[in-house]
Short mmCIF file of C-alpha atoms and ligand atoms in Angstrom, two decimals:
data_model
loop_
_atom_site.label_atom_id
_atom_site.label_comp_id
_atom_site.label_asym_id
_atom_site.label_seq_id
_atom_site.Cartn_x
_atom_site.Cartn_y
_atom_site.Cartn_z
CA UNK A 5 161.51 362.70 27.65
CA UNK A 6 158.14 361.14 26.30
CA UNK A 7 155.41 361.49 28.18
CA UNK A 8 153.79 358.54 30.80
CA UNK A 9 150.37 358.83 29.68
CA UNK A 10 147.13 356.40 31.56
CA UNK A 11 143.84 357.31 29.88
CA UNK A 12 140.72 355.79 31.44
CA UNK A 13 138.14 355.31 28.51
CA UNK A 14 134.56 355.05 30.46
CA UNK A 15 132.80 354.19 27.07
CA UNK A 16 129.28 353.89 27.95
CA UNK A 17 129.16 353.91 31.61
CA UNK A 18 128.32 355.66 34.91
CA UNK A 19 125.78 358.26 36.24
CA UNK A 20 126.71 361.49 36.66
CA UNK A 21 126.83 360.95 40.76
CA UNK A 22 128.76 357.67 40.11
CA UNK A 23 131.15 359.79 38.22
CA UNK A 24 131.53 362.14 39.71
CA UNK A 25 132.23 359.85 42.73
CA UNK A 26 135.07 357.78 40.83
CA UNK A 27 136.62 361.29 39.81
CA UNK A 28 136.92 362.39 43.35
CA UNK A 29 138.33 359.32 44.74
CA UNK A 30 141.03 359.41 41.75
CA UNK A 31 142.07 362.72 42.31
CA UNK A 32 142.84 362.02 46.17
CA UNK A 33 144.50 358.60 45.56
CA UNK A 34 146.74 360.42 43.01
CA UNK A 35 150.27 362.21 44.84
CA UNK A 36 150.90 366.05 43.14
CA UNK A 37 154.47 365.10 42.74
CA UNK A 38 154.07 361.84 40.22
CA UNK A 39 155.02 362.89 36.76
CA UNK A 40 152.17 360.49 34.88
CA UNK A 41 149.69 362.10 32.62
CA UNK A 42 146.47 361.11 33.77
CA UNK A 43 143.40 361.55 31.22
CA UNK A 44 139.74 360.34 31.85
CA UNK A 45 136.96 359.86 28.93
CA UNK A 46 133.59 360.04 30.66
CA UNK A 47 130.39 360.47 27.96
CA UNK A 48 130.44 363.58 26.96
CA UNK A 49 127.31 365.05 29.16
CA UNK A 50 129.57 364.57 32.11
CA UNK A 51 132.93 366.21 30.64
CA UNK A 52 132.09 369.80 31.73
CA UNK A 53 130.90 369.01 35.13
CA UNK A 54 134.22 366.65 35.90
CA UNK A 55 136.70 369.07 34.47
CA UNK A 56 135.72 371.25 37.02
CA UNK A 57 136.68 368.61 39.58
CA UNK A 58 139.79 368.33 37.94
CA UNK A 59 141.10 371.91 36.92
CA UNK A 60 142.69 372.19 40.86
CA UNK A 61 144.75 369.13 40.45
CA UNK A 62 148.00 369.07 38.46
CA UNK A 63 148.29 366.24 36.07
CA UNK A 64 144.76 365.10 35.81
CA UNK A 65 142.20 366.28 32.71
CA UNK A 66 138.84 365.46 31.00
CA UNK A 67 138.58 364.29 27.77
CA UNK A 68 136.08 363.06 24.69
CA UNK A 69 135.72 359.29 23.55
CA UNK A 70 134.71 360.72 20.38
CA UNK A 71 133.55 363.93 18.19
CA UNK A 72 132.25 365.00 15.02
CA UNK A 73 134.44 364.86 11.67
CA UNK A 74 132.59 368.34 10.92
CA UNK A 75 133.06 372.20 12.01
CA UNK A 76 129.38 372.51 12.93
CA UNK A 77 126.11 372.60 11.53
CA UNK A 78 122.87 370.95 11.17
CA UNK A 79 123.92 367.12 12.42
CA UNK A 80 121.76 365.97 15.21
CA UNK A 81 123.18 364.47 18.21
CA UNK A 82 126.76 364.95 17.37
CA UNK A 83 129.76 366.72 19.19
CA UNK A 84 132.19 368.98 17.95
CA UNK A 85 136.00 369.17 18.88
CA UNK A 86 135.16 373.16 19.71
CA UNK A 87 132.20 372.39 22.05
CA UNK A 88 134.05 369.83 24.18
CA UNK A 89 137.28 372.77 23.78
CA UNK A 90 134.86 375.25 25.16
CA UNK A 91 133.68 373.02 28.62
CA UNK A 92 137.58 372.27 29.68
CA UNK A 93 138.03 368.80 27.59
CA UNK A 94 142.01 368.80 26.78
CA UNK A 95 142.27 365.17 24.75
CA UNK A 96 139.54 363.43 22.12
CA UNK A 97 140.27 359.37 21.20
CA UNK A 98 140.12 359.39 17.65
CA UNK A 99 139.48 356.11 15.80
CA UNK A 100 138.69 353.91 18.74
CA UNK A 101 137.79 350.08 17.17
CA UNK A 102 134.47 350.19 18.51
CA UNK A 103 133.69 353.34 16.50
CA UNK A 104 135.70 351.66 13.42
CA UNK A 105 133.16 348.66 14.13
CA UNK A 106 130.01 350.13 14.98
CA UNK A 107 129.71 353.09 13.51
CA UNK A 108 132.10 352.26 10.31
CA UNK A 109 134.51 355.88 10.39
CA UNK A 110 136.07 355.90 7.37
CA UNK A 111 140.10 357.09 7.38
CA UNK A 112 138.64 360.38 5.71
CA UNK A 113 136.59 360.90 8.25
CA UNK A 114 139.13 360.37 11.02
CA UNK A 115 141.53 362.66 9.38
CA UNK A 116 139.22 365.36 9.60
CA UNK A 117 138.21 364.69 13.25
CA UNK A 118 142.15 365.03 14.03
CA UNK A 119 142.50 367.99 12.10
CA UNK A 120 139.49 369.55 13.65
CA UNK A 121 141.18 368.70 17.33
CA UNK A 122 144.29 370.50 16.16
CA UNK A 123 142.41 373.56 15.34
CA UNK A 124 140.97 373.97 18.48
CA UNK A 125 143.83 372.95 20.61
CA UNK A 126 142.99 369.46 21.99
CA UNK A 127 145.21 366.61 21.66
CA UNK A 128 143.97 363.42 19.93
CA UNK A 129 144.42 359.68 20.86
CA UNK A 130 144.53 357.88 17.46
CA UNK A 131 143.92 354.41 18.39
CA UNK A 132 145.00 351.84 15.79
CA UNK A 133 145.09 347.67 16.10
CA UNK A 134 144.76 344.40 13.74
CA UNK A 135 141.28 342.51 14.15
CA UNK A 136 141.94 338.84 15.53
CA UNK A 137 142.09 337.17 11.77
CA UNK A 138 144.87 339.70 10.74
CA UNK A 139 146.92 338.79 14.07
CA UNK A 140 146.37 334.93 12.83
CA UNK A 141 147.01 335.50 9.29
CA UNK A 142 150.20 337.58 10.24
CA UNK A 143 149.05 340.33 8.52
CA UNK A 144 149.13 342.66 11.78
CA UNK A 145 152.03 345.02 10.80
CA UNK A 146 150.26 345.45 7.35
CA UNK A 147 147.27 346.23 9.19
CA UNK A 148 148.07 348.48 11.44
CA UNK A 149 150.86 350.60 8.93
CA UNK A 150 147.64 350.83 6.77
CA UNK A 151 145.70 352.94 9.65
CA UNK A 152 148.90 354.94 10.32
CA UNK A 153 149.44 355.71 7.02
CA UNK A 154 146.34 356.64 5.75
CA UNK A 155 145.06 358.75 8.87
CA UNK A 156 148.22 360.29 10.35
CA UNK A 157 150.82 360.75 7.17
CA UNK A 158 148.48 363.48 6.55
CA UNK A 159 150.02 366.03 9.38
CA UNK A 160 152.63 367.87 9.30
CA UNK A 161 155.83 367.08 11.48
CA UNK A 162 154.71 370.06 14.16
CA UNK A 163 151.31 368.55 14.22
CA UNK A 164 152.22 365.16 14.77
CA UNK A 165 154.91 366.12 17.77
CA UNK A 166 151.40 366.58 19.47
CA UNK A 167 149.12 363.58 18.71
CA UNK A 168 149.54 360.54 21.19
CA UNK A 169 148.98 357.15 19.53
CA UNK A 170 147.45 354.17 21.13
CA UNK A 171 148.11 350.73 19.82
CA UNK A 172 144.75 348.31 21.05
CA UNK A 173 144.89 344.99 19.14
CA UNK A 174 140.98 344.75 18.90
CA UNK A 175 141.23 340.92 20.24
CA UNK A 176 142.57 342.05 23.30
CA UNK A 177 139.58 344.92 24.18
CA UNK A 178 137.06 343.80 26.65
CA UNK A 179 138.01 340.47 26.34
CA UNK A 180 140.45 339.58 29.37
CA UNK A 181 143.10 338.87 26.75
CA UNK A 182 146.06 341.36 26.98
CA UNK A 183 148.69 341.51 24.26
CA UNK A 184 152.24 340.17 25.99
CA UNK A 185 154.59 342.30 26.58
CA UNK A 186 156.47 341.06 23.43
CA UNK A 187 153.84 341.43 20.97
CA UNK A 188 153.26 344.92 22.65
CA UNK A 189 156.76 345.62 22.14
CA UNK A 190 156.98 344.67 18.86
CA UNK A 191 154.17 346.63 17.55
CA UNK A 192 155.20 349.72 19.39
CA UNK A 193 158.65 349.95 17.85
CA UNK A 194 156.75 349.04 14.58
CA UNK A 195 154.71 352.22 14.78
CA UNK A 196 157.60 354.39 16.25
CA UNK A 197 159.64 353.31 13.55
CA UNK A 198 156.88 354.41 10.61
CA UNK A 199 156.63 357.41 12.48
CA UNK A 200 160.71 357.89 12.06
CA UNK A 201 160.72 357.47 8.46
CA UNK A 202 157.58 359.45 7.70
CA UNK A 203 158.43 362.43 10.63
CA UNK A 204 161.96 362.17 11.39
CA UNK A 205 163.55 360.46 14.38
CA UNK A 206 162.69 363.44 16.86
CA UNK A 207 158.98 363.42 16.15
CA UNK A 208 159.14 359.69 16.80
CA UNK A 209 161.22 359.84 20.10
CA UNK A 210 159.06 362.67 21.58
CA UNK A 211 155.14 360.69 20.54
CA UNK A 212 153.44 359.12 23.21
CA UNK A 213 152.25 355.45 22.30
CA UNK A 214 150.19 353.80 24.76
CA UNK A 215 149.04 350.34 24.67
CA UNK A 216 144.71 348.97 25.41
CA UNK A 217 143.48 346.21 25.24
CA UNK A 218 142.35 344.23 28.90
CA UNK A 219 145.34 346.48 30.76
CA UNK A 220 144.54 346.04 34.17
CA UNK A 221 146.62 346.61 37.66
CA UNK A 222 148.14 342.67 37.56
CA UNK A 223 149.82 342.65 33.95
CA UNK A 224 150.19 347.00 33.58
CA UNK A 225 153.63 346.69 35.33
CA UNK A 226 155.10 344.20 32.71
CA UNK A 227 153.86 345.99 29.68
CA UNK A 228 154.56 349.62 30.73
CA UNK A 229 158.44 348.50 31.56
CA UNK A 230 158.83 348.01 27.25
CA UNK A 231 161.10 350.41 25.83
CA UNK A 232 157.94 351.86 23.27
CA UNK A 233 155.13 351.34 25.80
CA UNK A 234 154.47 354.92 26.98
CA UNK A 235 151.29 354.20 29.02
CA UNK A 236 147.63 352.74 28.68
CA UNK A 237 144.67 353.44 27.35
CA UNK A 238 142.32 351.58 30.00
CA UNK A 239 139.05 350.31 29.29
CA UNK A 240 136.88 348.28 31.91
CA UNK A 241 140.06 348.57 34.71
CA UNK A 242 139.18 352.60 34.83
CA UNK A 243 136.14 351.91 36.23
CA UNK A 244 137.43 351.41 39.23
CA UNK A 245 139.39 354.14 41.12
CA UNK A 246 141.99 351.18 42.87
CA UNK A 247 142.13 349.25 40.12
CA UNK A 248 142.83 352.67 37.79
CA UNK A 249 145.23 354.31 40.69
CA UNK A 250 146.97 351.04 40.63
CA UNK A 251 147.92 351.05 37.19
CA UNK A 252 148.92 354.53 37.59
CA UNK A 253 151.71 353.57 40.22
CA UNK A 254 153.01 350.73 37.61
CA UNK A 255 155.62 352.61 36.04
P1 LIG B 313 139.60 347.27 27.86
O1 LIG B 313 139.30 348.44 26.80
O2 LIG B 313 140.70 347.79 28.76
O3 LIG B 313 138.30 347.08 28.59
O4 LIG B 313 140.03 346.08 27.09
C1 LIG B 313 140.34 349.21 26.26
C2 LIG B 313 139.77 350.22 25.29
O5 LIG B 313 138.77 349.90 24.64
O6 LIG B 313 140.29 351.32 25.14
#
């Protein structure tokens, strides 16, 4: 059985207290015996302090929105995958558009961030998506099968059993637009399919694909019922705990 993953990615938000505050109320609002994965992404200066919050409480971890494509070293104001390892982060989101967009990570680059979360352990979120003028163009499975290939066809089958993919058309982030459940459907088996041919068909049953993009409690129901939706990655609607618990009860 694949795993139900929801990931709340915080991006550039909250104060430690306000954090710290939204953690709390998450953990009580979420019942020991459901079987979802839950992950949060604060900015990493928070991850240490809320993974202590969260190391009591089955099902519920810390992660990074982000780290370094390099061991260590003389690189000012960047993260490793070891240093968020060594204050209780368990996930990093590889690849997120934003970064692809502001920051311009190169597929070299994000191959060695994932291989650098292998090595110490973590588990990466490779997020991949078409921009809006490849959706119109219909030139989104080209797109997309370009990041996959180019990023992930690099690991071996044993590594790839424990990545977790996230598909997050970039039209749809921040922008109140969600993918329907078809077009999340589609692309899902899309990817789970590439992963088959490339991996084999039990590396592609057993990987966790989630979808993000404007997920929120009213439409999370309909998408996570698809046969390839395995979760959400969750944006603005993790910023608040009834809105995130809410989409945590939609499976
Ligand atoms: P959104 O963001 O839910 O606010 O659209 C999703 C994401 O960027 O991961």
């Amino acid at each position: 059985m694949r795993k139900k993953i929801v990931a709340g990615n915080w991006k550039m938000n909250k104060t430690l207290q306000e954090a710290e505050a939204l953690v709390k109320e998450i953990i009580s609002g979420c019942a020991d015996e459901d079987t979802v994965t839950k992950v949060l992404f604060p900015p990493f200066v928070f991850i240490q302090d809320l993974a202590s919050l969260t190391k009591e409480k089955k099902g519920i971890s810390i992660g990074a929105q982000n780290c370094y494509h390099l061991e260590s070293g003389a690189y000012t104001g960047e993260v490793s995958a070891n240093a968020i390892a060594s204050v209780g982060g368990t996930h990093v989101i590889v690849g997120h558009s934003e970064r692809r967009m502001y920051f311009n990570e190169s597929h070299e680059e994000l191959r060695q961030k994932i291989e650098l979360i292998f090595k110490n352990n973590l588990t990466p979120i490779y997020c991949v998506g078409e921009k809006l003028n490849e959706r119109k163009s219909n030139n989104y499975f080209h797109a997309v099968k370009k990041q996959i290939e180019e990023v992930i066809f690099h690991f071996s089958e044993a590594q790839m059993k424990k990545c977790v993919l996230a598909y997050e058309p970039v039209w749809a982030i921040g922008t109140g637009e969600t993918a329907t459940p078809e077009q999340a459907q589609e692309m899902h088996s899309f990817i789970r399919l590439a992963v088959a041919e490339k991996f084999g068909q039990a590396v592609a049953s057993e990987i966790s694909i989630l979808y993000g993009g404007s997920c929120n409690a009213g439409n999370a129901k309909e998408l996570f019922a698809c046969a390839d939706v395995d979760g959400g990655l969750i944006g603005g609607a993790s910023l608040k705990a009834g809105e995130f618990l809410s989409i945590i009860k939609s499976f």
